[in-house]
Amino acid sequence: MHDATTLQSVDTDLLIIGGGTAGPMAAIKAKLRDPACDVLVVDKATVRRGGSICRGMDAYNNVVVPGVADVDSYVESIRAMSDGIFDEKVNRVLGERSFEVLRDLEEWGAATFPRDAAGGYIVEQLHPFGRFLAEMRGDIKPVMAKKCRELGVRTMDRTMATRLLTHEGRVTGAVLLGVRTGEVTVCHAKAVIMCTGSQGRFGLPETGYLFGTFDCPYNAGEGWSMIYEAGGDLVNFEFLDHTALIRDFEGPGHSTFTRHGAYLINALGERFLFRCHELGEHAPSGLRAKAMQAEIGLGHGPLYYDLRHLSDETKTIIKDGLFSCERPTEKAFFELKGIDIGLQPVELVLAGPHLCGGHGLTGALVDEWGRTTVPNLYAAGDVASTGLGFVGAAWVFGGLAAEHAVGRMADIAAPVVDMADVHAEVARIRAPLGGNPVNPPQPQPPLHNDEGNDPREVEYKLRRHIKPLLDSPKHASRLRDLLGKMAGFRADIDRIRVTDWHDVMKVLEIRSIADCMEFSARASLLREESRWGMPHTRLDFPERDPAWNGTYVVLRRGADGGMVVTRQPVRSA
């Protein structure tokens, strides 16, 4: 593996970082708005299969289907799930634009939506009230990638964005790293849409596998690190999401099963969730997770999904969704275990924690156009705090961010890049190689730093501290203990050995994991109350404090480079 010898350069109007769910939608909408706009999508994997829904999804969540639900009820349902810590205008726009996206996906042939006997869409309930999950099938990603190509969208696969570039407080591009070649590219862009997904690689899974996570493990939170370094605001990092998963199979289950009427039962066969909340399986996710944790603590585990009471027709729909588009390997898993999910209870575990703007509340602070607090920088998908918006938020705000950026492209000045910032970033990228990178970059020998810490061991060391020190139930002493260890963790990261450019990418990802740990610990310290159930329970502040109603914890980089943690009212509608 040989090192890159020179900096490459690429110019574009609109740079989209991340080719998973939101990114391709943003690219398509940008080209449909203005075919002359130059659009570039970069992804660490490939646009064709990258991201959290690389094999598709069995439901479109969230969508307001006319005649089934309305926007007002959607907003009120999200208000209940978020306990009022949400931007009403953002969620109202999501509700208003979500069905338009459904029709787009149908028109493009990217997804199909099964119908019921009356010819209507099959829409089920997961939220506290209202039905906002439309049954969905289709190999979405390859179709959207093909449409991007047809429209003239440029793509750079196997390419990682490592740092946003700014000039006079405005984003003007990014530094890109070829994860197989080591080639560094400076991208000049008038506007950037960040679509890098969640922090899926956070708490250690029950299986112990570093990459055996519910959410896409290649989403390591680097989008948040980049936004933070560029001066953008981050919110709700104290909200740690937990997901009920099938034991030994790190994949979906809860929404698929319960939206079709499955029960959660304990080892005694009891539906225990009603002891926690009157809505049972439809209670807000954080309260469900806390109830599950409590039930296990009472000695009533293991816990199970129970589908036995469902009709054969409903069981067929569930199996078709899980075993075709969502997780085909799940069918083989159950067969090897000798389990028929329609006839036997399915054991589950409580996975996490992880940080996510779609399944949770964490992310970049954005408005109804996906604009962050940094001019010319947008965010869409799980990297943005859009209030439990799931894949619907990715598609809606990917499209809205693109439309807004393209609409003002003529008014944006030509991007200016400070090469001193570029060279500093090149030095940061190349630090794991050992030695002192020359500035400007000169030819370097092949990768040679084979001494130091194994990247997997360092990542394991960081992530094994998350559950005992950062996860609920939280306490100030534990959070401060974690913060006190951060300097040592970062020193371990600096001593990671690398053998190829993929290892260099791992180092950058592990740095982002460390960033997210610090973001979450500092935000959790400031919110001196308990809220949302399991996402944020403080032993030292066990009660919900009304003084925190409608209030964000905001993180931003200070002028001196230090982290500023403040409280800020949620924007009124």
Short mmCIF file of N, CA, C and O in Angstrom, two decimals, residues 115-202:
data_model
loop_
_atom_site.label_atom_id
_atom_site.label_comp_id
_atom_site.label_asym_id
_atom_site.label_seq_id
_atom_site.Cartn_x
_atom_site.Cartn_y
_atom_site.Cartn_z
N ARG A 115 -50.58 -2.67 -0.33
CA ARG A 115 -51.94 -2.15 -0.08
C ARG A 115 -52.77 -3.20 0.66
O ARG A 115 -52.51 -4.40 0.59
N ASP A 116 -53.79 -2.69 1.34
CA ASP A 116 -54.71 -3.59 2.02
C ASP A 116 -55.83 -4.01 1.06
O ASP A 116 -55.83 -3.65 -0.12
N ALA A 117 -56.79 -4.77 1.58
CA ALA A 117 -57.87 -5.29 0.74
C ALA A 117 -58.69 -4.18 0.12
O ALA A 117 -59.27 -4.36 -0.97
N ALA A 118 -58.75 -3.01 0.75
CA ALA A 118 -59.53 -1.89 0.22
C ALA A 118 -58.72 -1.02 -0.73
O ALA A 118 -59.23 -0.03 -1.25
N GLY A 119 -57.46 -1.40 -0.96
CA GLY A 119 -56.62 -0.63 -1.87
C GLY A 119 -55.84 0.49 -1.22
O GLY A 119 -55.12 1.22 -1.91
N GLY A 120 -55.96 0.65 0.09
CA GLY A 120 -55.22 1.71 0.78
C GLY A 120 -53.86 1.24 1.25
O GLY A 120 -53.56 0.04 1.31
N TYR A 121 -52.99 2.20 1.55
CA TYR A 121 -51.69 1.86 2.09
C TYR A 121 -51.85 1.17 3.45
O TYR A 121 -52.75 1.50 4.23
N ILE A 122 -50.99 0.20 3.73
CA ILE A 122 -50.98 -0.45 5.03
C ILE A 122 -50.15 0.43 5.97
O ILE A 122 -48.93 0.54 5.84
N VAL A 123 -50.81 1.06 6.91
CA VAL A 123 -50.16 2.00 7.83
C VAL A 123 -50.44 1.55 9.24
O VAL A 123 -51.60 1.37 9.62
N GLU A 124 -49.37 1.37 10.04
CA GLU A 124 -49.51 0.83 11.38
C GLU A 124 -49.05 1.84 12.43
O GLU A 124 -48.46 2.87 12.13
N GLN A 125 -49.31 1.50 13.69
CA GLN A 125 -49.00 2.39 14.80
C GLN A 125 -47.78 1.92 15.58
O GLN A 125 -47.69 0.77 15.99
N LEU A 126 -46.83 2.84 15.82
CA LEU A 126 -45.74 2.64 16.76
C LEU A 126 -45.72 3.77 17.78
O LEU A 126 -45.37 3.58 18.94
N HIS A 127 -46.13 4.96 17.36
CA HIS A 127 -46.11 6.15 18.21
C HIS A 127 -47.20 6.07 19.29
O HIS A 127 -48.10 5.24 19.21
N PRO A 128 -47.12 6.94 20.30
CA PRO A 128 -48.14 6.92 21.36
C PRO A 128 -49.55 7.02 20.83
O PRO A 128 -50.47 6.39 21.36
N PHE A 129 -49.75 7.80 19.78
CA PHE A 129 -51.05 7.83 19.13
C PHE A 129 -50.85 8.24 17.68
O PHE A 129 -49.90 8.92 17.33
N GLY A 130 -51.75 7.78 16.83
CA GLY A 130 -51.62 8.03 15.40
C GLY A 130 -50.84 6.94 14.69
O GLY A 130 -49.98 6.29 15.28
N ARG A 131 -51.17 6.75 13.41
CA ARG A 131 -50.50 5.72 12.60
C ARG A 131 -49.62 6.42 11.57
O ARG A 131 -50.12 7.11 10.68
N PHE A 132 -48.30 6.18 11.67
CA PHE A 132 -47.34 6.90 10.82
C PHE A 132 -46.28 5.98 10.21
O PHE A 132 -45.26 6.47 9.73
N LEU A 133 -46.50 4.67 10.23
CA LEU A 133 -45.55 3.73 9.64
C LEU A 133 -46.21 3.02 8.47
O LEU A 133 -47.09 2.18 8.66
N ALA A 134 -45.79 3.36 7.25
CA ALA A 134 -46.35 2.73 6.05
C ALA A 134 -45.49 1.54 5.66
O ALA A 134 -44.27 1.66 5.52
N GLU A 135 -46.12 0.39 5.50
CA GLU A 135 -45.41 -0.81 5.08
C GLU A 135 -44.70 -0.53 3.75
O GLU A 135 -45.29 0.07 2.83
N MET A 136 -43.44 -0.95 3.65
CA MET A 136 -42.62 -0.58 2.49
C MET A 136 -41.74 -1.77 2.07
O MET A 136 -41.27 -2.53 2.90
N ARG A 137 -41.51 -1.90 0.77
CA ARG A 137 -40.62 -2.92 0.22
C ARG A 137 -39.78 -2.28 -0.88
O ARG A 137 -40.07 -1.20 -1.36
N GLY A 138 -38.73 -2.99 -1.28
CA GLY A 138 -37.95 -2.51 -2.41
C GLY A 138 -36.47 -2.39 -2.09
O GLY A 138 -36.07 -2.18 -0.94
N ASP A 139 -35.65 -2.53 -3.12
CA ASP A 139 -34.20 -2.40 -3.01
C ASP A 139 -33.86 -0.93 -3.26
O ASP A 139 -33.41 -0.54 -4.35
N ILE A 140 -34.06 -0.11 -2.26
CA ILE A 140 -34.09 1.35 -2.41
C ILE A 140 -32.76 1.92 -2.87
O ILE A 140 -32.70 2.73 -3.81
N LYS A 141 -31.68 1.52 -2.22
CA LYS A 141 -30.40 2.19 -2.45
C LYS A 141 -29.90 2.07 -3.90
O LYS A 141 -29.50 3.07 -4.50
N PRO A 142 -29.85 0.88 -4.51
CA PRO A 142 -29.38 0.81 -5.90
C PRO A 142 -30.21 1.66 -6.86
O PRO A 142 -29.67 2.24 -7.81
N VAL A 143 -31.51 1.73 -6.62
CA VAL A 143 -32.37 2.52 -7.50
C VAL A 143 -32.06 4.01 -7.36
O VAL A 143 -31.96 4.74 -8.36
N MET A 144 -31.88 4.47 -6.13
CA MET A 144 -31.55 5.88 -5.93
C MET A 144 -30.16 6.21 -6.48
O MET A 144 -29.94 7.29 -7.03
N ALA A 145 -29.22 5.28 -6.33
CA ALA A 145 -27.88 5.50 -6.89
C ALA A 145 -27.94 5.60 -8.41
O ALA A 145 -27.26 6.44 -9.02
N LYS A 146 -28.76 4.76 -9.01
CA LYS A 146 -28.92 4.81 -10.47
C LYS A 146 -29.53 6.14 -10.91
O LYS A 146 -29.09 6.75 -11.89
N LYS A 147 -30.52 6.62 -10.16
CA LYS A 147 -31.13 7.90 -10.51
C LYS A 147 -30.12 9.04 -10.37
O LYS A 147 -30.12 9.97 -11.17
N CYS A 148 -29.27 8.96 -9.35
CA CYS A 148 -28.21 9.97 -9.21
C CYS A 148 -27.34 9.99 -10.47
O CYS A 148 -27.01 11.06 -10.99
N ARG A 149 -26.95 8.81 -10.94
CA ARG A 149 -26.10 8.75 -12.15
C ARG A 149 -26.83 9.32 -13.36
O ARG A 149 -26.24 10.07 -14.15
N GLU A 150 -28.10 8.97 -13.51
CA GLU A 150 -28.88 9.46 -14.66
C GLU A 150 -28.97 10.98 -14.67
O GLU A 150 -29.01 11.60 -15.74
N LEU A 151 -29.02 11.58 -13.48
CA LEU A 151 -29.15 13.03 -13.38
C LEU A 151 -27.81 13.76 -13.45
O LEU A 151 -27.77 14.99 -13.45
N GLY A 152 -26.71 12.99 -13.48
CA GLY A 152 -25.40 13.61 -13.60
C GLY A 152 -24.74 13.95 -12.28
O GLY A 152 -23.80 14.75 -12.24
N VAL A 153 -25.20 13.33 -11.20
CA VAL A 153 -24.55 13.53 -9.89
C VAL A 153 -23.19 12.84 -9.91
O VAL A 153 -23.07 11.69 -10.33
N ARG A 154 -22.16 13.53 -9.47
CA ARG A 154 -20.84 12.92 -9.34
C ARG A 154 -20.71 12.24 -7.97
O ARG A 154 -21.27 12.74 -6.99
N THR A 155 -19.98 11.14 -7.91
CA THR A 155 -19.79 10.45 -6.65
C THR A 155 -18.32 10.10 -6.47
O THR A 155 -17.59 9.89 -7.44
N MET A 156 -17.90 10.06 -5.22
CA MET A 156 -16.57 9.57 -4.84
C MET A 156 -16.78 8.53 -3.76
O MET A 156 -17.03 8.85 -2.61
N ASP A 157 -16.71 7.25 -4.15
CA ASP A 157 -16.85 6.16 -3.19
C ASP A 157 -15.52 5.93 -2.47
O ASP A 157 -14.47 6.40 -2.89
N ARG A 158 -15.59 5.18 -1.35
CA ARG A 158 -14.42 4.86 -0.54
C ARG A 158 -13.66 6.13 -0.17
O ARG A 158 -12.43 6.15 -0.13
N THR A 159 -14.41 7.17 0.13
CA THR A 159 -13.82 8.48 0.44
C THR A 159 -14.44 9.02 1.71
O THR A 159 -15.65 9.13 1.82
N MET A 160 -13.60 9.38 2.66
CA MET A 160 -14.04 9.86 3.97
C MET A 160 -13.77 11.36 4.08
O MET A 160 -12.65 11.82 3.85
N ALA A 161 -14.80 12.13 4.41
CA ALA A 161 -14.58 13.53 4.75
C ALA A 161 -14.03 13.58 6.17
O ALA A 161 -14.57 12.94 7.08
N THR A 162 -12.95 14.32 6.36
CA THR A 162 -12.32 14.36 7.68
C THR A 162 -12.46 15.71 8.38
O THR A 162 -12.40 15.77 9.60
N ARG A 163 -12.64 16.79 7.63
CA ARG A 163 -12.73 18.10 8.26
C ARG A 163 -13.43 19.07 7.30
O ARG A 163 -13.15 19.07 6.10
N LEU A 164 -14.34 19.87 7.84
CA LEU A 164 -14.94 20.95 7.07
C LEU A 164 -13.97 22.12 7.02
O LEU A 164 -13.25 22.39 7.99
N LEU A 165 -13.95 22.81 5.90
CA LEU A 165 -13.12 23.99 5.73
C LEU A 165 -14.00 25.23 5.81
O LEU A 165 -15.12 25.25 5.27
N THR A 166 -13.52 26.25 6.48
CA THR A 166 -14.29 27.48 6.66
C THR A 166 -13.45 28.70 6.32
O THR A 166 -12.21 28.67 6.39
N HIS A 167 -14.14 29.77 5.96
CA HIS A 167 -13.49 31.06 5.71
C HIS A 167 -14.43 32.15 6.20
O HIS A 167 -15.59 32.21 5.78
N GLU A 168 -13.94 32.94 7.13
CA GLU A 168 -14.74 34.02 7.73
C GLU A 168 -16.07 33.50 8.28
O GLU A 168 -17.12 34.10 8.11
N GLY A 169 -16.00 32.33 8.92
CA GLY A 169 -17.16 31.76 9.59
C GLY A 169 -18.12 31.00 8.71
O GLY A 169 -19.14 30.51 9.20
N ARG A 170 -17.82 30.88 7.42
CA ARG A 170 -18.70 30.17 6.49
C ARG A 170 -18.01 28.92 5.96
O ARG A 170 -16.81 28.92 5.72
N VAL A 171 -18.78 27.87 5.78
CA VAL A 171 -18.22 26.64 5.23
C VAL A 171 -17.93 26.83 3.75
O VAL A 171 -18.77 27.34 3.00
N THR A 172 -16.73 26.40 3.35
CA THR A 172 -16.30 26.58 1.95
C THR A 172 -15.80 25.28 1.32
O THR A 172 -15.29 25.31 0.21
N GLY A 173 -15.96 24.16 2.02
CA GLY A 173 -15.52 22.89 1.45
C GLY A 173 -15.14 21.90 2.51
O GLY A 173 -15.55 22.00 3.67
N ALA A 174 -14.31 20.93 2.14
CA ALA A 174 -13.92 19.87 3.07
C ALA A 174 -12.65 19.21 2.60
O ALA A 174 -12.28 19.27 1.41
N VAL A 175 -11.98 18.57 3.54
CA VAL A 175 -10.83 17.72 3.23
C VAL A 175 -11.32 16.29 3.15
O VAL A 175 -12.06 15.82 4.03
N LEU A 176 -10.92 15.58 2.09
CA LEU A 176 -11.40 14.23 1.82
C LEU A 176 -10.22 13.26 1.78
O LEU A 176 -9.16 13.59 1.25
N LEU A 177 -10.42 12.06 2.31
CA LEU A 177 -9.38 11.04 2.35
C LEU A 177 -9.84 9.78 1.63
O LEU A 177 -10.89 9.21 1.98
N GLY A 178 -9.08 9.33 0.65
CA GLY A 178 -9.34 8.05 0.02
C GLY A 178 -8.94 6.94 0.97
O GLY A 178 -7.76 6.79 1.28
N VAL A 179 -9.90 6.13 1.44
CA VAL A 179 -9.61 5.18 2.50
C VAL A 179 -8.88 3.94 2.00
O VAL A 179 -8.44 3.12 2.81
N ARG A 180 -8.72 3.80 0.71
CA ARG A 180 -7.92 2.69 0.17
C ARG A 180 -6.58 3.16 -0.38
O ARG A 180 -5.61 2.41 -0.38
N THR A 181 -6.53 4.40 -0.85
CA THR A 181 -5.32 4.90 -1.50
C THR A 181 -4.53 5.89 -0.66
O THR A 181 -3.35 6.12 -0.92
N GLY A 182 -5.18 6.52 0.34
CA GLY A 182 -4.53 7.56 1.11
C GLY A 182 -4.48 8.90 0.40
O GLY A 182 -3.90 9.86 0.91
N GLU A 183 -5.11 8.98 -0.75
CA GLU A 183 -5.12 10.23 -1.50
C GLU A 183 -5.95 11.27 -0.76
O GLU A 183 -7.08 11.00 -0.35
N VAL A 184 -5.38 12.46 -0.58
CA VAL A 184 -6.07 13.55 0.09
C VAL A 184 -6.55 14.55 -0.96
O VAL A 184 -5.76 15.00 -1.81
N THR A 185 -7.83 14.89 -0.89
CA THR A 185 -8.44 15.81 -1.85
C THR A 185 -9.01 17.01 -1.10
O THR A 185 -9.68 16.85 -0.09
N VAL A 186 -8.72 18.19 -1.63
CA VAL A 186 -9.32 19.41 -1.10
C VAL A 186 -10.53 19.74 -1.96
O VAL A 186 -10.39 19.96 -3.17
N CYS A 187 -11.71 19.74 -1.36
CA CYS A 187 -12.93 20.04 -2.10
C CYS A 187 -13.37 21.46 -1.80
O CYS A 187 -13.60 21.82 -0.64
N HIS A 188 -13.48 22.28 -2.85
CA HIS A 188 -14.03 23.63 -2.74
C HIS A 188 -15.52 23.54 -3.07
O HIS A 188 -15.90 23.06 -4.14
N ALA A 189 -16.37 23.99 -2.17
CA ALA A 189 -17.82 23.87 -2.37
C ALA A 189 -18.52 25.13 -1.88
O ALA A 189 -18.17 25.69 -0.84
N LYS A 190 -19.54 25.55 -2.62
CA LYS A 190 -20.33 26.71 -2.19
C LYS A 190 -21.20 26.37 -0.98
O LYS A 190 -21.46 27.23 -0.13
N ALA A 191 -21.68 25.14 -0.93
CA ALA A 191 -22.52 24.70 0.19
C ALA A 191 -22.25 23.23 0.45
O ALA A 191 -21.85 22.48 -0.45
N VAL A 192 -22.47 22.81 1.68
CA VAL A 192 -22.23 21.43 2.11
C VAL A 192 -23.46 20.93 2.86
O VAL A 192 -24.00 21.64 3.72
N ILE A 193 -23.89 19.71 2.55
CA ILE A 193 -24.95 19.04 3.32
C ILE A 193 -24.32 17.84 4.01
O ILE A 193 -23.81 16.94 3.35
N MET A 194 -24.37 17.85 5.33
CA MET A 194 -23.81 16.75 6.12
C MET A 194 -24.87 15.67 6.28
O MET A 194 -25.95 15.92 6.83
N CYS A 195 -24.56 14.45 5.80
CA CYS A 195 -25.51 13.33 5.86
C CYS A 195 -24.79 12.07 6.35
O CYS A 195 -24.94 11.00 5.77
N THR A 196 -24.01 12.21 7.40
CA THR A 196 -23.13 11.14 7.84
C THR A 196 -23.75 10.16 8.82
O THR A 196 -23.07 9.25 9.31
N GLY A 197 -25.02 10.33 9.16
CA GLY A 197 -25.69 9.37 10.02
C GLY A 197 -25.39 9.58 11.49
O GLY A 197 -24.91 10.63 11.92
N SER A 198 -25.67 8.55 12.27
CA SER A 198 -25.67 8.62 13.72
C SER A 198 -24.30 8.24 14.29
O SER A 198 -23.31 8.11 13.57
N GLN A 199 -24.27 8.04 15.61
CA GLN A 199 -23.15 7.39 16.28
C GLN A 199 -23.62 5.99 16.64
O GLN A 199 -24.14 5.74 17.73
N GLY A 200 -23.50 5.09 15.68
CA GLY A 200 -23.98 3.72 15.88
C GLY A 200 -23.01 2.86 16.65
O GLY A 200 -23.38 1.83 17.20
N ARG A 201 -21.73 3.25 16.65
CA ARG A 201 -20.67 2.44 17.27
C ARG A 201 -20.31 3.06 18.62
O ARG A 201 -19.25 3.66 18.78
N PHE A 202 -21.20 2.89 19.60
CA PHE A 202 -21.03 3.58 20.87
C PHE A 202 -20.96 2.55 22.01
O PHE A 202 -19.91 1.98 22.24
#
